[in-house]
mmCIF file of C-alpha atoms and ligand atoms in Angstrom:
data_model
loop_
_atom_site.group_PDB
_atom_site.id
_atom_site.type_symbol
_atom_site.label_atom_id
_atom_site.label_comp_id
_atom_site.label_asym_id
_atom_site.label_seq_id
_atom_site.Cartn_x
_atom_site.Cartn_y
_atom_site.Cartn_z
ATOM 1 C CA MET A 1 22.547 268.078 107.374
ATOM 2 C CA VAL A 2 23.756 265.688 110.081
ATOM 3 C CA ASP A 3 21.413 265.015 112.955
ATOM 4 C CA SER A 4 22.228 264.148 116.549
ATOM 5 C CA ALA A 5 20.040 261.026 116.331
ATOM 6 C CA SER A 6 21.689 257.947 114.908
ATOM 7 C CA ALA A 7 20.662 257.144 111.358
ATOM 8 C CA GLN A 8 17.390 255.281 111.120
ATOM 9 C CA HIS A 9 15.118 253.798 108.569
ATOM 10 C CA ILE A 10 11.692 255.285 109.244
ATOM 11 C CA ARG A 11 8.667 253.341 108.093
ATOM 12 C CA LEU A 12 5.987 255.981 107.755
ATOM 13 C CA ALA A 13 2.307 255.209 107.259
ATOM 14 C CA VAL A 14 0.644 258.041 105.350
ATOM 15 C CA VAL A 15 -3.087 258.585 105.682
ATOM 16 C CA ALA A 16 -3.752 261.692 103.611
ATOM 17 C CA GLY A 17 -7.514 261.249 104.002
ATOM 18 C CA ASP A 18 -10.094 263.673 102.753
ATOM 19 C CA GLY A 19 -10.458 267.248 101.501
ATOM 20 C CA ILE A 20 -7.379 269.357 102.158
ATOM 21 C CA GLY A 21 -5.774 266.359 103.884
ATOM 22 C CA THR A 22 -4.201 265.243 100.613
ATOM 23 C CA GLU A 23 -2.959 268.760 99.846
ATOM 24 C CA VAL A 24 -1.306 269.430 103.188
ATOM 25 C CA VAL A 25 0.202 265.957 103.596
ATOM 26 C CA GLU A 26 2.053 266.338 100.305
ATOM 27 C CA GLN A 27 3.751 269.419 101.724
ATOM 28 C CA GLY A 28 4.389 267.728 105.056
ATOM 29 C CA LEU A 29 6.245 264.959 103.258
ATOM 30 C CA LEU A 30 8.350 267.501 101.373
ATOM 31 C CA ALA A 31 9.307 269.076 104.686
ATOM 32 C CA LEU A 32 10.190 265.695 106.148
ATOM 33 C CA GLU A 33 12.385 264.826 103.188
ATOM 34 C CA SER A 34 14.105 268.182 103.400
ATOM 35 C CA ALA A 35 14.665 267.909 107.159
ATOM 36 C CA LEU A 36 16.330 264.499 106.881
ATOM 37 C CA HIS A 37 18.283 265.150 103.696
ATOM 38 C CA GLY A 38 21.904 264.142 104.168
ATOM 39 C CA SER A 39 21.312 262.787 107.679
ATOM 40 C CA GLY A 40 21.662 259.156 106.695
ATOM 41 C CA THR A 41 18.121 258.518 107.882
ATOM 42 C CA THR A 42 15.819 257.217 105.191
ATOM 43 C CA VAL A 43 12.033 257.243 105.048
ATOM 44 C CA ALA A 44 9.862 254.611 103.385
ATOM 45 C CA THR A 45 6.266 255.728 103.081
ATOM 46 C CA THR A 46 3.212 253.515 102.693
ATOM 47 C CA ASP A 47 0.079 255.267 101.460
ATOM 48 C CA PHE A 48 -3.158 254.076 103.009
ATOM 49 C CA ASP A 49 -6.217 254.750 100.909
ATOM 50 C CA LEU A 50 -8.600 255.527 103.750
ATOM 51 C CA GLY A 51 -11.412 258.020 103.849
ATOM 52 C CA ALA A 52 -14.417 258.990 101.751
ATOM 53 C CA ARG A 53 -13.222 257.544 98.419
ATOM 54 C CA ARG A 54 -12.598 254.137 99.955
ATOM 55 C CA TRP A 55 -15.891 254.191 101.886
ATOM 56 C CA HIS A 56 -17.888 254.984 98.768
ATOM 57 C CA ALA A 57 -16.093 252.251 96.829
ATOM 58 C CA THR A 58 -16.176 249.493 99.447
ATOM 59 C CA GLY A 59 -18.216 250.576 102.461
ATOM 60 C CA GLU A 60 -15.083 250.130 104.577
ATOM 61 C CA THR A 61 -13.602 252.676 106.962
ATOM 62 C CA LEU A 62 -10.681 250.907 108.677
ATOM 63 C CA THR A 63 -10.379 247.131 108.598
ATOM 64 C CA ASP A 64 -8.365 244.900 110.897
ATOM 65 C CA THR A 65 -6.036 244.265 107.963
ATOM 66 C CA ASP A 66 -5.476 248.025 107.578
ATOM 67 C CA LEU A 67 -4.797 248.322 111.271
ATOM 68 C CA ASP A 68 -2.305 245.452 111.257
ATOM 69 C CA ALA A 69 -0.510 247.003 108.297
ATOM 70 C CA ILE A 70 -0.396 250.411 109.988
ATOM 71 C CA ARG A 71 0.951 248.859 113.179
ATOM 72 C CA ALA A 72 4.006 247.698 111.239
ATOM 73 C CA HIS A 73 5.166 251.325 110.880
ATOM 74 C CA ASP A 74 7.194 253.619 113.116
ATOM 75 C CA ALA A 75 4.828 256.572 112.846
ATOM 76 C CA ILE A 76 1.762 257.814 111.000
ATOM 77 C CA LEU A 77 1.285 261.118 109.199
ATOM 78 C CA LEU A 78 -2.392 261.942 108.806
ATOM 79 C CA GLY A 79 -3.985 264.794 106.875
ATOM 80 C CA ALA A 80 -7.663 265.016 107.756
ATOM 81 C CA ILE A 81 -10.711 262.790 107.809
ATOM 82 C CA GLY A 82 -14.314 263.704 107.015
ATOM 83 C CA ASP A 83 -16.302 264.474 103.911
ATOM 84 C CA PRO A 84 -19.727 266.020 103.297
ATOM 85 C CA THR A 85 -20.720 263.109 101.026
ATOM 86 C CA VAL A 86 -20.408 260.647 103.920
ATOM 87 C CA PRO A 87 -22.848 260.718 106.845
ATOM 88 C CA SER A 88 -21.320 262.757 109.658
ATOM 89 C CA GLY A 89 -19.530 260.553 112.136
ATOM 90 C CA VAL A 90 -18.984 257.527 109.900
ATOM 91 C CA LEU A 91 -15.400 258.396 109.004
ATOM 92 C CA GLU A 92 -14.652 260.475 112.092
ATOM 93 C CA ARG A 93 -15.643 257.621 114.396
ATOM 94 C CA GLY A 94 -14.966 254.604 112.172
ATOM 95 C CA LEU A 95 -11.568 255.745 110.979
ATOM 96 C CA LEU A 96 -9.993 258.642 112.858
ATOM 97 C CA LEU A 97 -11.119 257.810 116.383
ATOM 98 C CA LYS A 98 -10.708 254.108 115.694
ATOM 99 C CA LEU A 99 -7.045 254.730 114.865
ATOM 100 C CA ARG A 100 -6.535 256.787 118.030
ATOM 101 C CA PHE A 101 -8.261 254.225 120.226
ATOM 102 C CA ALA A 102 -6.825 251.080 118.657
ATOM 103 C CA LEU A 103 -3.288 252.449 118.731
ATOM 104 C CA ASP A 104 -3.747 253.715 122.291
ATOM 105 C CA HIS A 105 -2.984 257.357 121.535
ATOM 106 C CA TYR A 106 -3.866 258.455 125.012
ATOM 107 C CA VAL A 107 -1.828 261.669 124.890
ATOM 108 C CA ASN A 108 -3.203 264.070 122.326
ATOM 109 C CA LEU A 109 -0.560 266.771 122.437
ATOM 110 C CA ARG A 110 -1.425 270.162 121.026
ATOM 111 C CA PRO A 111 1.156 272.922 121.412
ATOM 112 C CA SER A 112 0.033 276.535 121.087
ATOM 113 C CA LYS A 113 2.647 279.117 120.431
ATOM 114 C CA LEU A 114 2.326 282.650 119.146
ATOM 115 C CA PHE A 115 5.212 282.909 116.710
ATOM 116 C CA PRO A 116 6.804 286.369 116.422
ATOM 117 C CA GLY A 117 5.179 288.324 113.628
ATOM 118 C CA VAL A 118 1.940 286.367 113.661
ATOM 119 C CA ALA A 119 -1.228 288.410 113.713
ATOM 120 C CA SER A 120 -3.389 287.393 116.656
ATOM 121 C CA PRO A 121 -6.983 288.593 116.914
ATOM 122 C CA LEU A 122 -6.123 289.561 120.504
ATOM 123 C CA ALA A 123 -5.008 293.150 121.067
ATOM 124 C CA ASN A 124 -2.433 292.217 123.724
ATOM 125 C CA PRO A 125 -1.846 288.484 123.564
ATOM 126 C CA GLY A 126 1.397 288.580 125.556
ATOM 127 C CA ASP A 127 3.821 285.701 125.412
ATOM 128 C CA VAL A 128 1.660 282.733 124.428
ATOM 129 C CA ASP A 129 3.417 279.389 124.658
ATOM 130 C CA PHE A 130 1.421 276.584 126.193
ATOM 131 C CA VAL A 131 0.620 272.993 125.435
ATOM 132 C CA VAL A 132 -2.679 271.184 125.783
ATOM 133 C CA VAL A 133 -2.484 267.559 126.859
ATOM 134 C CA ARG A 134 -5.850 266.251 125.744
ATOM 135 C CA GLU A 135 -6.859 262.747 126.786
ATOM 136 C CA GLY A 136 -7.238 260.801 123.547
ATOM 137 C CA THR A 137 -8.914 257.479 124.226
ATOM 138 C CA GLU A 138 -11.811 258.122 126.608
ATOM 139 C CA GLY A 139 -14.407 260.755 127.447
ATOM 140 C CA PRO A 140 -17.555 261.307 125.429
ATOM 141 C CA TYR A 141 -15.822 260.150 122.230
ATOM 142 C CA VAL A 142 -15.824 256.441 123.039
ATOM 143 C CA GLY A 143 -19.196 255.791 121.461
ATOM 144 C CA ASN A 144 -20.895 254.804 124.678
ATOM 145 C CA GLY A 145 -24.381 255.961 123.914
ATOM 146 C CA GLY A 146 -27.488 255.425 121.944
ATOM 147 C CA ALA A 147 -30.834 256.839 121.049
ATOM 148 C CA ILE A 148 -34.378 255.616 121.336
ATOM 149 C CA ARG A 149 -37.543 256.715 119.581
ATOM 150 C CA VAL A 150 -35.312 258.366 116.974
ATOM 151 C CA GLY A 151 -37.019 260.995 114.871
ATOM 152 C CA THR A 152 -40.030 261.245 117.155
ATOM 153 C CA PRO A 153 -40.835 264.054 119.560
ATOM 154 C CA HIS A 154 -39.963 261.563 122.306
ATOM 155 C CA GLU A 155 -36.458 260.844 121.172
ATOM 156 C CA VAL A 156 -33.873 260.385 123.914
ATOM 157 C CA ALA A 157 -30.224 260.515 122.871
ATOM 158 C CA ASN A 158 -27.372 259.675 125.243
ATOM 159 C CA GLU A 159 -23.649 260.135 124.801
ATOM 160 C CA VAL A 160 -21.952 258.852 127.924
ATOM 161 C CA SER A 161 -18.492 260.105 128.857
ATOM 162 C CA VAL A 162 -16.227 257.310 130.029
ATOM 163 C CA ASN A 163 -13.433 258.247 132.422
ATOM 164 C CA THR A 164 -11.426 255.467 134.034
ATOM 165 C CA ALA A 165 -8.992 255.870 136.916
ATOM 166 C CA PHE A 166 -6.403 254.103 134.737
ATOM 167 C CA GLY A 167 -7.028 256.353 131.742
ATOM 168 C CA VAL A 168 -7.112 259.598 133.687
ATOM 169 C CA GLU A 169 -4.064 258.790 135.771
ATOM 170 C CA ARG A 170 -1.822 257.926 132.845
ATOM 171 C CA VAL A 171 -2.578 261.107 130.935
ATOM 172 C CA VAL A 172 -2.362 263.260 134.063
ATOM 173 C CA ARG A 173 1.043 261.758 134.868
ATOM 174 C CA ASP A 174 2.224 262.512 131.333
ATOM 175 C CA ALA A 175 1.012 266.113 131.665
ATOM 176 C CA PHE A 176 2.799 266.544 134.997
ATOM 177 C CA ALA A 177 6.020 265.210 133.478
ATOM 178 C CA ARG A 178 5.702 267.692 130.613
ATOM 179 C CA ALA A 179 5.015 270.554 133.035
ATOM 180 C CA ALA A 180 7.985 269.554 135.208
ATOM 181 C CA ALA A 181 10.249 269.708 132.151
ATOM 182 C CA ARG A 182 9.178 273.245 131.221
ATOM 183 C CA PRO A 183 10.592 276.413 132.802
ATOM 184 C CA ARG A 184 7.327 277.602 134.358
ATOM 185 C CA LYS A 185 6.308 274.184 135.730
ATOM 186 C CA LYS A 186 2.619 274.976 135.831
ATOM 187 C CA LEU A 187 -0.260 272.619 135.184
ATOM 188 C CA THR A 188 -3.859 273.734 134.744
ATOM 189 C CA LEU A 189 -6.565 271.125 134.993
ATOM 190 C CA VAL A 190 -9.580 272.137 132.935
ATOM 191 C CA HIS A 191 -12.865 270.370 133.584
ATOM 192 C CA LYS A 192 -16.333 271.135 134.875
ATOM 193 C CA HIS A 193 -16.394 269.419 138.245
ATOM 194 C CA ASN A 194 -19.051 271.763 139.585
ATOM 195 C CA VAL A 195 -21.543 270.003 137.295
ATOM 196 C CA LEU A 196 -19.907 266.846 135.950
ATOM 197 C CA VAL A 197 -19.307 265.643 139.463
ATOM 198 C CA HIS A 198 -18.448 262.021 138.736
ATOM 199 C CA ALA A 199 -15.871 262.518 136.019
ATOM 200 C CA GLY A 200 -14.758 265.911 137.292
ATOM 201 C CA HIS A 201 -13.983 264.688 140.768
ATOM 202 C CA LEU A 202 -12.042 261.723 139.414
ATOM 203 C CA TRP A 203 -9.905 264.144 137.392
ATOM 204 C CA ARG A 204 -9.482 266.508 140.389
ATOM 205 C CA ARG A 205 -8.529 263.730 142.814
ATOM 206 C CA THR A 206 -6.134 262.236 140.285
ATOM 207 C CA VAL A 207 -4.369 265.553 139.750
ATOM 208 C CA GLU A 208 -4.062 266.037 143.519
ATOM 209 C CA ALA A 209 -2.633 262.535 143.965
ATOM 210 C CA VAL A 210 -0.122 262.711 141.094
ATOM 211 C CA ASN A 211 0.971 266.195 142.207
ATOM 212 C CA ALA A 212 2.693 264.496 145.165
ATOM 213 C CA GLU A 213 5.122 262.920 142.660
ATOM 214 C CA PHE A 214 5.811 266.306 141.055
ATOM 215 C CA PRO A 215 6.081 268.735 143.984
ATOM 216 C CA ASP A 216 7.820 271.387 141.793
ATOM 217 C CA VAL A 217 4.766 271.705 139.597
ATOM 218 C CA THR A 218 2.220 274.358 140.534
ATOM 219 C CA VAL A 219 -1.335 273.216 139.962
ATOM 220 C CA ASP A 220 -4.190 275.412 138.906
ATOM 221 C CA TYR A 221 -7.808 274.559 138.118
ATOM 222 C CA LEU A 222 -10.342 276.191 135.809
ATOM 223 C CA HIS A 223 -13.838 275.205 134.853
ATOM 224 C CA VAL A 224 -13.911 274.869 131.085
ATOM 225 C CA ASP A 225 -16.220 277.836 130.568
ATOM 226 C CA ALA A 226 -13.867 280.096 132.513
ATOM 227 C CA ALA A 227 -10.909 278.624 130.646
ATOM 228 C CA THR A 228 -12.368 279.966 127.389
ATOM 229 C CA ILE A 229 -12.423 283.445 128.942
ATOM 230 C CA PHE A 230 -8.775 283.314 129.996
ATOM 231 C CA LEU A 231 -7.653 281.861 126.673
ATOM 232 C CA VAL A 232 -8.877 285.100 125.145
ATOM 233 C CA THR A 233 -8.138 287.626 127.898
ATOM 234 C CA ASN A 234 -4.907 286.258 129.343
ATOM 235 C CA PRO A 235 -3.547 283.272 127.399
ATOM 236 C CA SER A 236 -0.050 283.739 128.805
ATOM 237 C CA ARG A 237 -1.327 282.398 132.153
ATOM 238 C CA PHE A 238 -1.249 278.896 130.652
ATOM 239 C CA ASP A 239 1.767 276.595 130.556
ATOM 240 C CA VAL A 240 0.446 273.007 130.392
ATOM 241 C CA ILE A 241 -3.282 272.308 130.282
ATOM 242 C CA VAL A 242 -4.584 268.807 130.959
ATOM 243 C CA THR A 243 -8.156 268.013 130.074
ATOM 244 C CA ASP A 244 -10.534 265.433 128.700
ATOM 245 C CA ASN A 245 -11.123 264.462 125.090
ATOM 246 C CA LEU A 246 -14.058 266.781 124.348
ATOM 247 C CA PHE A 247 -12.895 269.856 126.246
ATOM 248 C CA GLY A 248 -9.439 269.446 124.718
ATOM 249 C CA ASP A 249 -10.887 269.261 121.234
ATOM 250 C CA ILE A 250 -12.800 272.500 121.688
ATOM 251 C CA LEU A 251 -10.117 274.419 123.560
ATOM 252 C CA THR A 252 -7.468 273.635 120.964
ATOM 253 C CA ASP A 253 -9.456 275.147 118.103
ATOM 254 C CA LEU A 254 -9.778 278.276 120.255
ATOM 255 C CA ALA A 255 -6.075 278.112 121.086
ATOM 256 C CA ALA A 256 -5.338 277.894 117.367
ATOM 257 C CA ALA A 257 -7.501 280.925 116.647
ATOM 258 C CA ILE A 258 -5.617 283.123 119.117
ATOM 259 C CA THR A 259 -2.190 282.039 117.863
ATOM 260 C CA GLY A 260 -2.567 282.812 114.185
ATOM 261 C CA GLY A 261 -5.260 280.439 113.028
ATOM 262 C CA ILE A 262 -6.095 276.822 112.495
ATOM 263 C CA GLY A 263 -3.659 276.600 109.593
ATOM 264 C CA LEU A 264 -0.759 276.770 112.046
ATOM 265 C CA ALA A 265 -1.928 274.348 114.750
ATOM 266 C CA ALA A 266 -0.076 271.032 114.975
ATOM 267 C CA SER A 267 -0.800 267.925 116.988
ATOM 268 C CA ALA A 268 0.585 264.574 118.001
ATOM 269 C CA ASN A 269 -1.453 261.548 119.036
ATOM 270 C CA ILE A 270 1.098 259.816 121.185
ATOM 271 C CA ASN A 271 1.299 256.292 122.476
ATOM 272 C CA PRO A 272 3.873 257.004 125.211
ATOM 273 C CA ASP A 273 4.412 253.311 125.885
ATOM 274 C CA ARG A 274 5.378 252.829 122.228
ATOM 275 C CA THR A 275 3.259 249.713 121.881
ATOM 276 C CA ALA A 276 1.981 251.108 118.568
ATOM 277 C CA PRO A 277 2.980 253.915 116.214
ATOM 278 C CA SER A 278 2.092 257.447 117.219
ATOM 279 C CA MET A 279 0.187 259.625 114.775
ATOM 280 C CA PHE A 280 0.920 263.201 113.739
ATOM 281 C CA GLU A 281 -1.695 265.449 112.175
ATOM 282 C CA PRO A 282 -2.791 269.046 111.953
ATOM 283 C CA VAL A 283 -5.500 270.065 114.436
ATOM 284 C CA HIS A 284 -7.785 271.111 111.606
ATOM 285 C CA GLY A 285 -10.208 268.992 109.634
ATOM 286 C CA SER A 286 -10.718 268.361 105.935
ATOM 287 C CA ALA A 287 -12.058 271.893 105.285
ATOM 288 C CA PRO A 288 -14.482 271.032 102.452
ATOM 289 C CA ASP A 289 -15.093 274.755 101.942
ATOM 290 C CA ILE A 290 -11.588 275.259 100.531
ATOM 291 C CA ALA A 291 -10.652 271.727 99.417
ATOM 292 C CA GLY A 292 -9.049 271.360 96.010
ATOM 293 C CA GLN A 293 -8.365 275.074 95.638
ATOM 294 C CA GLY A 294 -4.777 275.255 96.837
ATOM 295 C CA LYS A 295 -5.852 277.580 99.640
ATOM 296 C CA ALA A 296 -5.060 275.392 102.650
ATOM 297 C CA ASP A 297 -2.139 276.422 104.799
ATOM 298 C CA PRO A 298 0.140 273.377 105.110
ATOM 299 C CA THR A 299 2.088 274.897 108.018
ATOM 300 C CA ALA A 300 0.158 272.952 110.678
ATOM 301 C CA THR A 301 1.102 269.728 108.932
ATOM 302 C CA VAL A 302 4.727 270.795 108.613
ATOM 303 C CA LEU A 303 4.793 271.595 112.340
ATOM 304 C CA SER A 304 3.228 268.176 112.969
ATOM 305 C CA VAL A 305 6.174 266.723 111.053
ATOM 306 C CA ALA A 306 8.434 268.518 113.563
ATOM 307 C CA LEU A 307 6.568 266.739 116.375
ATOM 308 C CA LEU A 308 7.032 263.451 114.500
ATOM 309 C CA LEU A 309 10.771 264.028 114.129
ATOM 310 C CA GLU A 310 11.060 264.906 117.806
ATOM 311 C CA HIS A 311 9.159 261.764 118.775
ATOM 312 C CA LEU A 312 11.544 259.620 116.717
ATOM 313 C CA GLY A 313 14.589 261.263 118.306
ATOM 314 C CA HIS A 314 15.534 263.603 115.445
ATOM 315 C CA THR A 315 15.573 266.642 117.683
ATOM 316 C CA ASP A 316 17.884 268.751 115.540
ATOM 317 C CA ALA A 317 15.803 268.122 112.448
ATOM 318 C CA ALA A 318 12.654 269.005 114.411
ATOM 319 C CA ARG A 319 14.230 272.299 115.530
ATOM 320 C CA ARG A 320 15.182 273.102 111.935
ATOM 321 C CA VAL A 321 11.609 272.580 110.798
ATOM 322 C CA GLU A 322 10.302 274.837 113.568
ATOM 323 C CA ALA A 323 12.915 277.488 112.802
ATOM 324 C CA ALA A 324 11.994 277.395 109.105
ATOM 325 C CA VAL A 325 8.331 277.840 109.974
ATOM 326 C CA ALA A 326 9.113 280.694 112.364
ATOM 327 C CA ALA A 327 11.194 282.463 109.708
ATOM 328 C CA ASP A 328 8.536 281.972 107.053
ATOM 329 C CA ILE A 329 5.751 283.165 109.330
ATOM 330 C CA ALA A 330 7.705 286.270 110.300
ATOM 331 C CA GLU A 331 7.682 287.350 106.656
ATOM 332 C CA ARG A 332 4.013 286.652 106.028
ATOM 333 C CA ARG A 333 2.599 289.729 107.672
ATOM 334 C CA GLY A 334 1.921 292.418 105.129
ATOM 335 C CA ALA A 335 3.089 290.159 102.301
ATOM 336 C CA GLU A 336 1.770 291.355 98.973
ATOM 337 C CA ARG A 337 0.720 287.986 97.633
ATOM 338 C CA VAL A 338 -1.138 285.071 99.188
ATOM 339 C CA ARG A 339 0.764 281.891 98.389
ATOM 340 C CA SER A 340 -0.837 278.611 97.404
ATOM 341 C CA THR A 341 -0.565 275.452 99.507
ATOM 342 C CA ALA A 342 2.175 274.138 97.231
ATOM 343 C CA GLU A 343 4.069 277.434 97.270
ATOM 344 C CA VAL A 344 4.097 277.579 101.068
ATOM 345 C CA GLY A 345 5.223 273.947 101.178
ATOM 346 C CA LYS A 346 7.990 274.569 98.660
ATOM 347 C CA ASP A 347 9.197 277.671 100.516
ATOM 348 C CA LEU A 348 9.207 275.823 103.839
ATOM 349 C CA ALA A 349 11.109 272.879 102.385
ATOM 350 C CA ALA A 350 13.692 275.265 100.933
ATOM 351 C CA ARG A 351 14.119 277.036 104.263
ATOM 352 C CA ILE A 352 14.486 273.724 106.092
ATOM 353 C CA ALA A 353 17.214 272.709 103.665
ATOM 354 C CA GLY A 354 18.987 275.922 104.712
HETATM 355 N N1 LIG B 1 -8.486 265.464 112.635
HETATM 356 C C1 LIG B 1 -9.422 265.449 111.696
HETATM 357 O O1 LIG B 1 -9.306 264.723 110.720
HETATM 358 C C2 LIG B 1 -10.587 266.347 111.836
HETATM 359 C C3 LIG B 1 -11.628 266.160 110.992
HETATM 360 N N2 LIG B 1 -12.686 267.028 111.024
HETATM 361 C C4 LIG B 1 -13.710 266.817 109.998
HETATM 362 O O2 LIG B 1 -13.427 267.731 108.922
HETATM 363 C C5 LIG B 1 -14.644 268.134 108.291
HETATM 364 C C6 LIG B 1 -14.775 269.654 108.302
HETATM 365 O O3 LIG B 1 -14.875 270.084 109.648
HETATM 366 P P1 LIG B 1 -14.942 271.593 110.105
HETATM 367 O O4 LIG B 1 -15.711 271.616 111.370
HETATM 368 O O5 LIG B 1 -15.361 272.445 108.968
HETATM 369 O O6 LIG B 1 -13.442 271.964 110.538
HETATM 370 P P2 LIG B 1 -12.183 272.313 109.655
HETATM 371 O O7 LIG B 1 -11.041 272.405 110.604
HETATM 372 O O8 LIG B 1 -12.040 271.381 108.534
HETATM 373 O O9 LIG B 1 -12.482 273.770 109.045
HETATM 374 C C7 LIG B 1 -12.861 274.884 109.861
HETATM 375 C C8 LIG B 1 -12.517 276.183 109.119
HETATM 376 O O10 LIG B 1 -11.090 276.322 109.115
HETATM 377 C C9 LIG B 1 -10.601 276.427 107.792
HETATM 378 N N3 LIG B 1 -9.332 275.685 107.700
HETATM 379 C C10 LIG B 1 -9.107 274.451 108.199
HETATM 380 N N4 LIG B 1 -7.854 274.061 107.936
HETATM 381 C C11 LIG B 1 -7.272 275.076 107.252
HETATM 382 C C12 LIG B 1 -5.982 275.260 106.702
HETATM 383 N N5 LIG B 1 -5.005 274.341 106.791
HETATM 384 N N6 LIG B 1 -5.724 276.420 106.063
HETATM 385 C C13 LIG B 1 -6.669 277.370 105.968
HETATM 386 N N7 LIG B 1 -7.917 277.249 106.482
HETATM 387 C C14 LIG B 1 -8.217 276.105 107.110
HETATM 388 C C15 LIG B 1 -11.681 275.828 106.910
HETATM 389 O O11 LIG B 1 -11.608 276.316 105.598
HETATM 390 C C16 LIG B 1 -12.942 276.172 107.664
HETATM 391 O O12 LIG B 1 -13.369 277.460 107.303
HETATM 392 C C17 LIG B 1 -15.755 267.423 109.082
HETATM 393 O O13 LIG B 1 -16.058 266.229 108.403
HETATM 394 C C18 LIG B 1 -15.122 267.125 110.422
HETATM 395 O O14 LIG B 1 -15.706 266.051 111.088
HETATM 396 C C19 LIG B 1 -12.710 268.107 111.858
HETATM 397 C C20 LIG B 1 -11.673 268.314 112.731
HETATM 398 C C21 LIG B 1 -10.555 267.419 112.820
HETATM 399 C C1 LIG B 2 -13.296 264.920 114.003
HETATM 400 C C2 LIG B 2 -13.063 264.619 115.448
HETATM 401 C C3 LIG B 2 -13.198 263.143 115.694
HETATM 402 C C4 LIG B 2 -11.728 265.031 115.909
HETATM 403 C C5 LIG B 2 -11.416 266.459 116.078
HETATM 404 O O1 LIG B 2 -12.134 267.401 115.840
HETATM 405 C C6 LIG B 2 -10.094 266.689 116.608
HETATM 406 O O2 LIG B 2 -9.404 265.757 117.006
HETATM 407 O O3 LIG B 2 -9.688 267.861 116.680
HETATM 408 MG MG1 LIG B 3 -11.189 269.253 116.596
#
């Protein structure tokens, strides 16, 4: 199928990672191949052996050499990182977050859409179609902390959230631009400025200041605890949400749950300045409880491939992937048989091919 984007050669770094990461990435790559078939655009993939296996074998998570090699690509497709045999945090911090920070993925974009036919746990979900713009390089995830007297009754453990005017402003501006480009033009800042007064007020002031550049955008504010209420009772009130790294992480698992489950939730870690490749991955983790059983839904990864295609200018191909997913999802409800990861991937690839 011919795409509107001019033919490209895409150098794709593939980090399948741990657990179900390897299973879903395989299906994501099938979808990508199917979406670009006949377009003249070619894809050359480089597999990066990163994750638990590598750590056990070498003690390495992500070396400078790995990073340099990854930088030489146009985009990254990532499955999931994290394994119960590795101390919690080693791979998540030393690999996943390191990639996001080093490649300056300051916009962590997480769309939430209730596809027609999808069963939501909400009785009356309404028309749910919003996007969370989660800050991706700051907040409590930067590793600014420490603990003293560890393991004693007098232990003190700190995890300091870092919020810079530079970092907040650039992600807020991106969120405003996204809101301005959407029909409803509404931006909701989610924070907790009644308690987190230093960071919260920086976010609030920044949103107020940048709003002057986007006068068409209506601004709303919710404390994060209240936001969890409205995500369940009235999710259609949201259009674009902008929030920090931690709140965005939590809210997007909830957003996934109300829109059909974590197996459908896609994300993009975007470097808007294009100084390094952006990274596309499902919202979910490595799901050790179902790993290796062919039970993982690869749809989130396939939808992440749509975000990747869009980012690289292959808009038509991205729309075809989304349409294939929508059509597949519409037929899932009441289906007699649960399909395996590979079967869903194969069906999606066939639908994309048309
Ligand atoms: N981006 C990433 O690589 C992420 C990594 N993690 C890591 O993954 C590991 C497991 O974390 P959890 O908190 O259990 O979160 P998780 O997202 O891996 O799993 C939560 C629940 O959702 C289910 N699930 C997840 N993806 C699914 C899919 N595609 N299809 C069907 N069911 C699916 C799992 O079976 C599990 O019951 C940890 O090491 C964690 O740090 C967690 C979140 C994101
Ligand atoms: C494992 C964390 C570092 C990341 C996470 O949960 C996420 O980005 O959704
Ligand atoms: Mg998460």
